[in-house]
mmCIF file of N, CA and C in Angstrom:
data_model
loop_
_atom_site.group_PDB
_atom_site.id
_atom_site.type_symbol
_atom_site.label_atom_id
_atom_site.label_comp_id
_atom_site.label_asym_id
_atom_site.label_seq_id
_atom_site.Cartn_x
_atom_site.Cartn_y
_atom_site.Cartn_z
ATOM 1 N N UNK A 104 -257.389 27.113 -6.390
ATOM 2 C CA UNK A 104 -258.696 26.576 -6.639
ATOM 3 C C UNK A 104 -258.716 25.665 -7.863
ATOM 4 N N UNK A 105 -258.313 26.330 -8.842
ATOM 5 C CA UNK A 105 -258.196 25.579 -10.111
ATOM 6 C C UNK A 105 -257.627 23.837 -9.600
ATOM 7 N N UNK A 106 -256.164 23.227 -9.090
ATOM 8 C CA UNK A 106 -256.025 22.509 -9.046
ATOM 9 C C UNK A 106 -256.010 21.794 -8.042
ATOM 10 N N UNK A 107 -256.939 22.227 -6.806
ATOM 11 C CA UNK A 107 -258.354 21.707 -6.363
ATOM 12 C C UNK A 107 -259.455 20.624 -7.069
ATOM 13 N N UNK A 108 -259.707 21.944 -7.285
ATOM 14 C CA UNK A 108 -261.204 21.441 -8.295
ATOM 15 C C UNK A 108 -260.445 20.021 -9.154
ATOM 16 N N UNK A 109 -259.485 20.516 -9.953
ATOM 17 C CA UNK A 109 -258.770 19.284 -11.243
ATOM 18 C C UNK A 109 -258.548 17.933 -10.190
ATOM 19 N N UNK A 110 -258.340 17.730 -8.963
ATOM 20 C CA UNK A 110 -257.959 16.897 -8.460
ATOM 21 C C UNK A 110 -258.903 15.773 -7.533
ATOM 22 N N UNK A 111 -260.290 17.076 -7.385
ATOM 23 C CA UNK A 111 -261.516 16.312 -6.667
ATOM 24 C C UNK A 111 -262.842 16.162 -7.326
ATOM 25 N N UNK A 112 -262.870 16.614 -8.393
ATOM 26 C CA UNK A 112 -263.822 16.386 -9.207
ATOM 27 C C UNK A 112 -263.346 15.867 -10.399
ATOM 28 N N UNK A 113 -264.944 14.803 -11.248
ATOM 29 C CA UNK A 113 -264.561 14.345 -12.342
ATOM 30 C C UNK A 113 -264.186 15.027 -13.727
ATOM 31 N N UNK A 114 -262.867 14.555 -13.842
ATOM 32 C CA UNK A 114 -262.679 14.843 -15.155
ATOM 33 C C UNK A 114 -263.562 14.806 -16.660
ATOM 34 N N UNK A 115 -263.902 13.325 -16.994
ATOM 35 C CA UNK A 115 -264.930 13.383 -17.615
ATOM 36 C C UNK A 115 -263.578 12.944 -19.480
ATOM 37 N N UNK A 116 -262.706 12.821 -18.737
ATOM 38 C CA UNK A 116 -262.030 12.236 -20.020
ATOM 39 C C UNK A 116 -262.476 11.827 -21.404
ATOM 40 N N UNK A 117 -262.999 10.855 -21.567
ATOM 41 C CA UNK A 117 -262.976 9.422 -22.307
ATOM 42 C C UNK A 117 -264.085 10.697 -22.741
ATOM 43 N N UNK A 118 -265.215 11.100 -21.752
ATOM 44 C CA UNK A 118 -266.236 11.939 -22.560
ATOM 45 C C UNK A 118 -265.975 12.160 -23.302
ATOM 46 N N UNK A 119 -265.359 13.492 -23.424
ATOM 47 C CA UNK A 119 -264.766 14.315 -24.089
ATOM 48 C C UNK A 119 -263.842 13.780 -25.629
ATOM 49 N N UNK A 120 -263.490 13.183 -25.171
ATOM 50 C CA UNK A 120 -262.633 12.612 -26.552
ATOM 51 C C UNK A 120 -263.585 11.690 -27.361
ATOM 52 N N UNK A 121 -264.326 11.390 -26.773
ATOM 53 C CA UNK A 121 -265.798 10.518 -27.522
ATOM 54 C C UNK A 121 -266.374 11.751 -28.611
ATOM 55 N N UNK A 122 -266.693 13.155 -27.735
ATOM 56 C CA UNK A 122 -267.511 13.751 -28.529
ATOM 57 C C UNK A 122 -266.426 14.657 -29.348
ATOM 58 N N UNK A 123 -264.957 14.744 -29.420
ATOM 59 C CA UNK A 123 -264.468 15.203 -30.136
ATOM 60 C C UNK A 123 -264.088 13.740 -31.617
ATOM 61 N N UNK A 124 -263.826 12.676 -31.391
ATOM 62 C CA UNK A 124 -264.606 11.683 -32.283
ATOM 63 C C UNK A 124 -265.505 12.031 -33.117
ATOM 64 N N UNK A 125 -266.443 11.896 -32.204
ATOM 65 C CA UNK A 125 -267.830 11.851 -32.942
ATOM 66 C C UNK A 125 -267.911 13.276 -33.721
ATOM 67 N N UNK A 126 -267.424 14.118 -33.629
ATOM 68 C CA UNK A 126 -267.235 15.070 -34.587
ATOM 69 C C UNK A 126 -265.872 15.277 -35.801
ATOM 70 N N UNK A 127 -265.253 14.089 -35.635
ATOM 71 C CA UNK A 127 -264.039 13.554 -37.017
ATOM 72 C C UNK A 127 -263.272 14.108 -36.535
ATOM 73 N N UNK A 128 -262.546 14.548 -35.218
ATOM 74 C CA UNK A 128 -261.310 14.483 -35.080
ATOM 75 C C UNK A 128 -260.389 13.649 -35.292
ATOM 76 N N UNK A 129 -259.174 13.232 -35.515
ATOM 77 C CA UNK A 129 -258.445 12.054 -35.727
ATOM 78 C C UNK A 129 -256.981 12.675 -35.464
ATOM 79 N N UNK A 130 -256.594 13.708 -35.107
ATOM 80 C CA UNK A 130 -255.167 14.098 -34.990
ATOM 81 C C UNK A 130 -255.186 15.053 -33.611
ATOM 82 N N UNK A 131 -254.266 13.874 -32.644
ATOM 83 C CA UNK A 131 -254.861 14.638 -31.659
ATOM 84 C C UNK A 131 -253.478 15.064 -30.554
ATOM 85 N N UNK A 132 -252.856 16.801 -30.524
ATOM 86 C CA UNK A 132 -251.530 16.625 -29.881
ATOM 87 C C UNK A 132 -251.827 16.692 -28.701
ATOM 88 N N UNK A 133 -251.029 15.908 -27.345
ATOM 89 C CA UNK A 133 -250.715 16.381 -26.184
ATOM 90 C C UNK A 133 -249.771 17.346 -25.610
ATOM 91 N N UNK A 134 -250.070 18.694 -25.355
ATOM 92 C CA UNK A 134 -249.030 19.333 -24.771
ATOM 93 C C UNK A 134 -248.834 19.217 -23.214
ATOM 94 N N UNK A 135 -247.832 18.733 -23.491
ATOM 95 C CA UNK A 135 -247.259 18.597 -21.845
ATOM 96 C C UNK A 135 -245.785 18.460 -21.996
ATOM 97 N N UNK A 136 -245.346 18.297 -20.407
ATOM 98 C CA UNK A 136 -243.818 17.865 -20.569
ATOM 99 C C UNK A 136 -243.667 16.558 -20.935
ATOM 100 N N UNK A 137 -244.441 15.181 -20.417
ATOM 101 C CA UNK A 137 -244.360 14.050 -21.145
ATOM 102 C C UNK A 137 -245.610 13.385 -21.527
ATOM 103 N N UNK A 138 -246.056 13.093 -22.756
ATOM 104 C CA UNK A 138 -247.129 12.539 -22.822
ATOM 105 C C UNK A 138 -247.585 11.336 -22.023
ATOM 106 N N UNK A 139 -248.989 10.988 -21.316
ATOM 107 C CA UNK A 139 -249.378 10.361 -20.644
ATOM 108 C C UNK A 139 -250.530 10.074 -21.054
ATOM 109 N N UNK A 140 -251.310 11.101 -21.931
ATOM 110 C CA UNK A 140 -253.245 10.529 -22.239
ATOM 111 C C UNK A 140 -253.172 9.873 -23.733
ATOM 112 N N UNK A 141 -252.081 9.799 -24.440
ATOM 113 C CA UNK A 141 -251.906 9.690 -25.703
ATOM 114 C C UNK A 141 -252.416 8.455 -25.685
ATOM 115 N N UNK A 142 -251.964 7.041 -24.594
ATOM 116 C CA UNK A 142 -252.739 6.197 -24.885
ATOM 117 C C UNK A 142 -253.741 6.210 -24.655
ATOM 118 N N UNK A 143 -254.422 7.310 -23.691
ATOM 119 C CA UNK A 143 -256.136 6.980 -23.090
ATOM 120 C C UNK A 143 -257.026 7.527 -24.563
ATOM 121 N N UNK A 144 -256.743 8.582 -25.295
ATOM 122 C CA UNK A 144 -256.758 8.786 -26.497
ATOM 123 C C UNK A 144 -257.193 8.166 -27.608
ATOM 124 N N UNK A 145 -255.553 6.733 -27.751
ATOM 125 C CA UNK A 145 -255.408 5.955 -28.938
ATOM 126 C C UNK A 145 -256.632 4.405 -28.417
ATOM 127 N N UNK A 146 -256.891 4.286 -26.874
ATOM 128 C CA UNK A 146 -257.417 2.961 -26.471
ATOM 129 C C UNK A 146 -258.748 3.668 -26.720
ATOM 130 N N UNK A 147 -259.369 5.087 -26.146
ATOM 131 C CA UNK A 147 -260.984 5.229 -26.617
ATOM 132 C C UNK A 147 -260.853 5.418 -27.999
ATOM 133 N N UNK A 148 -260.290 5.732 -28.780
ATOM 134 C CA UNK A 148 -260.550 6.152 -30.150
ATOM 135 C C UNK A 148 -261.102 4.570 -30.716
ATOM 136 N N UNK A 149 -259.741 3.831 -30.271
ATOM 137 C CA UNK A 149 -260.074 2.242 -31.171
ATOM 138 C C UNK A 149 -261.462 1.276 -30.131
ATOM 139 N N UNK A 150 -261.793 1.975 -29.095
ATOM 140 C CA UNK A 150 -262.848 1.303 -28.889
ATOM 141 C C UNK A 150 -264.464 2.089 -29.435
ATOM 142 N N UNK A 151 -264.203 2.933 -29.733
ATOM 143 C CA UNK A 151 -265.202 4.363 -30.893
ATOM 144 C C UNK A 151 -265.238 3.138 -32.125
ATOM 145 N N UNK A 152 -263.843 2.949 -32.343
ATOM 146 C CA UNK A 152 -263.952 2.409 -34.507
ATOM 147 C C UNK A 152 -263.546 3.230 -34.872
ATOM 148 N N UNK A 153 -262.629 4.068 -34.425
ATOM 149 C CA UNK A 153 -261.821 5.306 -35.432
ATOM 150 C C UNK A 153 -260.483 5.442 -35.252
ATOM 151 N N UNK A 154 -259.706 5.477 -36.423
ATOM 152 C CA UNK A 154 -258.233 5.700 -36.420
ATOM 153 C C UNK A 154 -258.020 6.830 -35.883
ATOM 154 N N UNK A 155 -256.926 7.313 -34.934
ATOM 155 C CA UNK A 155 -256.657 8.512 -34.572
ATOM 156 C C UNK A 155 -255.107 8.559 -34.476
ATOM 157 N N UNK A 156 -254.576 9.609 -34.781
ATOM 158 C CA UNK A 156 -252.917 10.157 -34.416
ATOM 159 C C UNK A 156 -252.921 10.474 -33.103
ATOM 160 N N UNK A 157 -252.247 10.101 -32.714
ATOM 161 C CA UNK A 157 -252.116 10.880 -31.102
ATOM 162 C C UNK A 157 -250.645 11.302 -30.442
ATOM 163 N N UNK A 158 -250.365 12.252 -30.452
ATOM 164 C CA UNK A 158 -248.910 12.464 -30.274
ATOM 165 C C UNK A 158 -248.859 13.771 -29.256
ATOM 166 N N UNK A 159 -246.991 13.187 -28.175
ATOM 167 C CA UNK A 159 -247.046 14.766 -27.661
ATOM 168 C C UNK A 159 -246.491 15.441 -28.378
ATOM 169 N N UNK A 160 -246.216 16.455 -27.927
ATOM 170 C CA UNK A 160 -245.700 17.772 -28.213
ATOM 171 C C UNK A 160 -243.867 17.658 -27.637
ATOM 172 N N UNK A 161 -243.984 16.996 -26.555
ATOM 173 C CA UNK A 161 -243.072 16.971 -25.752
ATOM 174 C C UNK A 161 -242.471 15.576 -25.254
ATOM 175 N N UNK A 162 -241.379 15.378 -24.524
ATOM 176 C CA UNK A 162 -240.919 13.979 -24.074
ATOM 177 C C UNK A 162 -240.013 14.223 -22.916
ATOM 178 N N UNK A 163 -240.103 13.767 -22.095
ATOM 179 C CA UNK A 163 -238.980 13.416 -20.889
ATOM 180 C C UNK A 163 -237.918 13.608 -20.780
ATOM 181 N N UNK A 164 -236.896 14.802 -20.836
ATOM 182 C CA UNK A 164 -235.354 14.613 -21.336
ATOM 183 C C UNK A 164 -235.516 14.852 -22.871
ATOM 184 N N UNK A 165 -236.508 15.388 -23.671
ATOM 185 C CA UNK A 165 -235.983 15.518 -24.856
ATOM 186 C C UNK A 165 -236.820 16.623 -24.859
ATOM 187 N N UNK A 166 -236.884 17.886 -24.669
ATOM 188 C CA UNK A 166 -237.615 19.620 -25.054
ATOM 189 C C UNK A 166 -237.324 19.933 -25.788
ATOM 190 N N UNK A 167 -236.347 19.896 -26.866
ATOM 191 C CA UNK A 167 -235.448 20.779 -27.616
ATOM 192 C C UNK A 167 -236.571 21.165 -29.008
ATOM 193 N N UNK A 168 -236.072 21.638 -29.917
ATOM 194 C CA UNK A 168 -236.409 21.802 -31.154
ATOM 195 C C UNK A 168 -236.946 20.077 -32.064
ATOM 196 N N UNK A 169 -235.552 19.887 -31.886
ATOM 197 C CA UNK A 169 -235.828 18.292 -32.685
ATOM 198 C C UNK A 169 -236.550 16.957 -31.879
ATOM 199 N N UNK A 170 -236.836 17.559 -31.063
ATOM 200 C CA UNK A 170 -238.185 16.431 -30.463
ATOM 201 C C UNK A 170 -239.363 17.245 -30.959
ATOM 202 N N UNK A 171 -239.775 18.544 -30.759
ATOM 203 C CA UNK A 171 -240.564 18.853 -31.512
ATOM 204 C C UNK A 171 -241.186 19.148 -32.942
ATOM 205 N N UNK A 172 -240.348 19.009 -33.739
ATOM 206 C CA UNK A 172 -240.110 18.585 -35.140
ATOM 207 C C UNK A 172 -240.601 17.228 -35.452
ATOM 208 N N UNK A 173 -239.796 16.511 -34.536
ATOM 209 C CA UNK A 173 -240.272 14.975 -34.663
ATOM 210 C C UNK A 173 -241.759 14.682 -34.472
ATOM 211 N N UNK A 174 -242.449 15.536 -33.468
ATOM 212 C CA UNK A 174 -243.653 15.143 -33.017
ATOM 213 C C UNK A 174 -244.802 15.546 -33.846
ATOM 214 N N UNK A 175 -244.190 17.187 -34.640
ATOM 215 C CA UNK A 175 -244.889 17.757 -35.900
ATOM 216 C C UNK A 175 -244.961 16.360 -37.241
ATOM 217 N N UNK A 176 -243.937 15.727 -37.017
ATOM 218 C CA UNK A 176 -243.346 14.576 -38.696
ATOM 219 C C UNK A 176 -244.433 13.715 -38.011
ATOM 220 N N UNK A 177 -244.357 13.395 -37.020
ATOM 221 C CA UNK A 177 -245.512 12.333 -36.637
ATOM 222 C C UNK A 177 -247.305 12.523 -37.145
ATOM 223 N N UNK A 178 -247.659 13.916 -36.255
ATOM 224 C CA UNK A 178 -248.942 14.283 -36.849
ATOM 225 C C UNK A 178 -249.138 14.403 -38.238
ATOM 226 N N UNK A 179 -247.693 14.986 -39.018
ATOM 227 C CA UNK A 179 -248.425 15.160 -40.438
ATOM 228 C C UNK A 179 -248.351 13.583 -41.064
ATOM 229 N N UNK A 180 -247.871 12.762 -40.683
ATOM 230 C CA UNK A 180 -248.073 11.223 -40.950
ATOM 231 C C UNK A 180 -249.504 10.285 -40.553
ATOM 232 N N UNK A 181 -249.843 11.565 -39.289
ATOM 233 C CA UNK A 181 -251.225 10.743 -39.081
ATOM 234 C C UNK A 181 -252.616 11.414 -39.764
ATOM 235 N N UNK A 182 -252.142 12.902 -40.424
ATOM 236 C CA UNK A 182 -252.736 13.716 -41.281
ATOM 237 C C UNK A 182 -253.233 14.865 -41.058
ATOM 238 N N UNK A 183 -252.303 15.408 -40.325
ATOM 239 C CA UNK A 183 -252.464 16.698 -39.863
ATOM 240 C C UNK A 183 -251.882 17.619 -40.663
ATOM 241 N N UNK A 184 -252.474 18.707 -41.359
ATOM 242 C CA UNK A 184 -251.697 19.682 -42.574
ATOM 243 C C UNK A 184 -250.571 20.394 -42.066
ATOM 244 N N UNK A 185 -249.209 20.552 -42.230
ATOM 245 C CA UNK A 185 -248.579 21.530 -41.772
ATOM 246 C C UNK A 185 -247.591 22.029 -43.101
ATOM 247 N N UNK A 186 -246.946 23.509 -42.865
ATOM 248 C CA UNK A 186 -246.694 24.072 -44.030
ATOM 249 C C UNK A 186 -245.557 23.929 -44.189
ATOM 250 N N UNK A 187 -245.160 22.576 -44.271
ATOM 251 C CA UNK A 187 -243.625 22.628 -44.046
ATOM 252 C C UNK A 187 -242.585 24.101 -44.834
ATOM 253 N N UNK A 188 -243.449 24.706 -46.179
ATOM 254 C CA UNK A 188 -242.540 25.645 -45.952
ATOM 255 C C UNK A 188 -241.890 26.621 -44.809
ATOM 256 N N UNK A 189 -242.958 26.693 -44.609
ATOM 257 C CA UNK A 189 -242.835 28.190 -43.233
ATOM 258 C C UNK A 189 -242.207 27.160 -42.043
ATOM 259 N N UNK A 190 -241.938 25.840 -42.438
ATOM 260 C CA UNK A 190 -241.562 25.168 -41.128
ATOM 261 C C UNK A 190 -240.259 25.923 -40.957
ATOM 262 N N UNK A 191 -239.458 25.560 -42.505
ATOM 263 C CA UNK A 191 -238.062 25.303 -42.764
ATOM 264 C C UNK A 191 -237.743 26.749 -43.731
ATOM 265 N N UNK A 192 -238.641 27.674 -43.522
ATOM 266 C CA UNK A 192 -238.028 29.012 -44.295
ATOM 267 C C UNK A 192 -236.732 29.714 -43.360
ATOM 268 N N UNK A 193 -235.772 30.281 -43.829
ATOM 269 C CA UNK A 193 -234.902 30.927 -43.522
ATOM 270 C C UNK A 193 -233.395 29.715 -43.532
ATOM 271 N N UNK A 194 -234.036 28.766 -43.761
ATOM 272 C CA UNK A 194 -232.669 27.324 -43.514
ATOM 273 C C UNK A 194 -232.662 27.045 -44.809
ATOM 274 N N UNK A 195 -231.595 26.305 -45.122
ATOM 275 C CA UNK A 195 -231.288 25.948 -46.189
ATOM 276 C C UNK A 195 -231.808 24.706 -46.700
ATOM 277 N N UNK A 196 -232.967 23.990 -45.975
ATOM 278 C CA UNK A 196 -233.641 22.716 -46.441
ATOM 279 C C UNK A 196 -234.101 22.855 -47.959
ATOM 280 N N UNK A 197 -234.168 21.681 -48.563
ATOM 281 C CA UNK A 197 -234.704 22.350 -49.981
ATOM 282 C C UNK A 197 -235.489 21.159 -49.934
ATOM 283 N N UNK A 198 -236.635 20.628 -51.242
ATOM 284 C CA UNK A 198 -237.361 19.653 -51.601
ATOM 285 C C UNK A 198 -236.262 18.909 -52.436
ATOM 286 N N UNK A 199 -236.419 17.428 -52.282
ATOM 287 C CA UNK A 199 -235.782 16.541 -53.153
ATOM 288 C C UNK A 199 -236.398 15.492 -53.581
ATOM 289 N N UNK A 200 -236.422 15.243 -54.965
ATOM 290 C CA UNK A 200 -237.333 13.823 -55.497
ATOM 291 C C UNK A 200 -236.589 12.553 -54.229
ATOM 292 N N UNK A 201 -237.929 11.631 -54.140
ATOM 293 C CA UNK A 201 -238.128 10.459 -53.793
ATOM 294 C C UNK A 201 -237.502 9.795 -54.730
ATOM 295 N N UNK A 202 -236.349 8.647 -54.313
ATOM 296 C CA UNK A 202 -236.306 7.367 -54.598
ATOM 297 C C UNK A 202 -237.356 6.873 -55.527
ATOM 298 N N UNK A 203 -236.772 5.885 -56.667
ATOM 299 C CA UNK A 203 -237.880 5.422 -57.100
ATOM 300 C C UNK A 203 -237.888 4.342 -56.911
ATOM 301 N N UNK A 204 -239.036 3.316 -57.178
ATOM 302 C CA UNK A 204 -239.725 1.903 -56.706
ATOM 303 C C UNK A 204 -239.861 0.917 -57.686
ATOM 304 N N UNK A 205 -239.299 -0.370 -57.057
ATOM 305 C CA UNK A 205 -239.927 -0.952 -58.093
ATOM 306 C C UNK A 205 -241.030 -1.539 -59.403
ATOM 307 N N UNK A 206 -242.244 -0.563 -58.803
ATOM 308 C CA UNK A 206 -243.014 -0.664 -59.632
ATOM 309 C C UNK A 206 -243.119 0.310 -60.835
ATOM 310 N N UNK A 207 -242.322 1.316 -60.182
ATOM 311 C CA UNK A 207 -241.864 2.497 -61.823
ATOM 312 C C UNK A 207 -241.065 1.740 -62.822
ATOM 313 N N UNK A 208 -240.892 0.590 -62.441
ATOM 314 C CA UNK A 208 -240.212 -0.154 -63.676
ATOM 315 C C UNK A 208 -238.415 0.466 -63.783
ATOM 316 N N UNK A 209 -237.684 0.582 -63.300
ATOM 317 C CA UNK A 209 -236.612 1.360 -62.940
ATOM 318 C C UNK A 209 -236.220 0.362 -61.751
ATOM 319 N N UNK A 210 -235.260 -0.707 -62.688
ATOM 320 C CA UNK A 210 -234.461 -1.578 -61.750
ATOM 321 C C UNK A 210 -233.103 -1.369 -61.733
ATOM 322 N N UNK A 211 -233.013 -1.742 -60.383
ATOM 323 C CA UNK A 211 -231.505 -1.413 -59.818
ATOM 324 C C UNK A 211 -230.516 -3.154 -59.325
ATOM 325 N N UNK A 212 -231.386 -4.227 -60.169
ATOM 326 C CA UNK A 212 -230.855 -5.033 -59.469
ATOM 327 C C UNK A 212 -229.611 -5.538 -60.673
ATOM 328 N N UNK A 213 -229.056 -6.197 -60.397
ATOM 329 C CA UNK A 213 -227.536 -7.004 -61.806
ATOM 330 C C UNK A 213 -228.580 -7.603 -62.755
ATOM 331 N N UNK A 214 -228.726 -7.526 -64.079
ATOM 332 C CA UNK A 214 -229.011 -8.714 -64.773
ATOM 333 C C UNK A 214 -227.943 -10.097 -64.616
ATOM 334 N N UNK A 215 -229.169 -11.305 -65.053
ATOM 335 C CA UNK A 215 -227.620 -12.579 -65.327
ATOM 336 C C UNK A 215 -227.266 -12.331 -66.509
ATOM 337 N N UNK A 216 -226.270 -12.856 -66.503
ATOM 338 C CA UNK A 216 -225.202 -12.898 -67.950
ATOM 339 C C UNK A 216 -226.096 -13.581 -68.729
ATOM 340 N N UNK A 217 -226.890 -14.396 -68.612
ATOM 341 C CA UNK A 217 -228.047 -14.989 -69.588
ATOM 342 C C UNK A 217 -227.019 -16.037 -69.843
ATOM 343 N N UNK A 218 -226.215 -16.997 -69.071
ATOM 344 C CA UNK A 218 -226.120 -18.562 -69.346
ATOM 345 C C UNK A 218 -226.609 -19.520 -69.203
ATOM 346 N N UNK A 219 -226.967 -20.311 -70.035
ATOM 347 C CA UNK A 219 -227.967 -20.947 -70.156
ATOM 348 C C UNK A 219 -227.516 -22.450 -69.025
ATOM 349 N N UNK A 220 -228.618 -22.985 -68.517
ATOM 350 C CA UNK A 220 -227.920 -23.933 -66.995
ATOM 351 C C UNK A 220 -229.091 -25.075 -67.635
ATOM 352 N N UNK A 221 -228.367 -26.535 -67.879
ATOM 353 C CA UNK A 221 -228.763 -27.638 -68.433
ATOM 354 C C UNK A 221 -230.003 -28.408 -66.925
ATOM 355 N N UNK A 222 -230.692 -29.202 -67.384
ATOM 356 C CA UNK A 222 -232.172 -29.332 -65.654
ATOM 357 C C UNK A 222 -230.522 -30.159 -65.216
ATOM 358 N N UNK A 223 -229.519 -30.815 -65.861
ATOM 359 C CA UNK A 223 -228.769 -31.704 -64.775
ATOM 360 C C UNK A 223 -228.391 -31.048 -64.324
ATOM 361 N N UNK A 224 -227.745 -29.647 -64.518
ATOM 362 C CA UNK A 224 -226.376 -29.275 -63.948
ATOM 363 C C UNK A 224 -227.415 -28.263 -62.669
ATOM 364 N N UNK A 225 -229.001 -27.592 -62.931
ATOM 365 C CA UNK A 225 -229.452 -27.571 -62.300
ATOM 366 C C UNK A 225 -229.747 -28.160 -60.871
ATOM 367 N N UNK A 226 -230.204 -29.525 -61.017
ATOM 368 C CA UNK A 226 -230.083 -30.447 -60.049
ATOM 369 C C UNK A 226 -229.096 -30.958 -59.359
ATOM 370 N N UNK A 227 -227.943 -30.493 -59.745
ATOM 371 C CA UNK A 227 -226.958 -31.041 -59.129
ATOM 372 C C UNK A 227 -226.258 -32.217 -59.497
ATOM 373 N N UNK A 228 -226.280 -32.613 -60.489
ATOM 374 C CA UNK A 228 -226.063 -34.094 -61.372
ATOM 375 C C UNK A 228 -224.897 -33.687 -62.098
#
């Protein structure tokens, strides 16, 4: 009956994701074996005016652990809280400082030798 009903009556999609919108959702997973609504999702969200994450859970040929990891790194990029401790407790992952940037003032590039270059020898003269 159930997938009956799912197959002859309206779904009501786009509804639904309108009024989960309209109540500030923005991180939104698909569980399935391969995602398929993620774009119906990401196309009503941006026709709403609202940024949304939309990610599966799952992929085609990829079930394992590290597709699902990947799909967790995705949501918490689109801002979904997760504890990465309890992700990675019992493994040996640890926290490590970030790289720093050029705007920390912390350059990594050669200085010049500081020789001084005449405008001819500049120009090519």
């Amino acid at each position: 009956g159930y997938w009956y009903r799912n197959l002859r009556q309206t779904v009501r999609f786009e509804e639904s994701v309108r009024v989960l919108l309209a109540d500030g959702f923005q991180v939104f997973v698909e569980a399935s074996a391969h995602p398929v609504l993620t774009m119906g999702v990401e196309e009503t969200a941006e026709d709403h005016g609202t940024r949304v994450t939309a990610v599966g859970s799952l992929r085609r040929d990829e079930g394992g652990l590290e597709r699902f990891m990947t799909s967790v790194a995705e949501a918490y990029v689109g801002g979904a809280a997760v504890d990465w401790a309890r992700m990675f407790a019992g493994t040996d992952a640890r926290r490590v400082d970030l790289p720093t940037y050029a705007f920390q003032r912390e350059r990594y590039w050669l200085e010049s030798a500081g020789v001084a270059v005449s405008e001819g020898a500049a120009a090519g003269l």
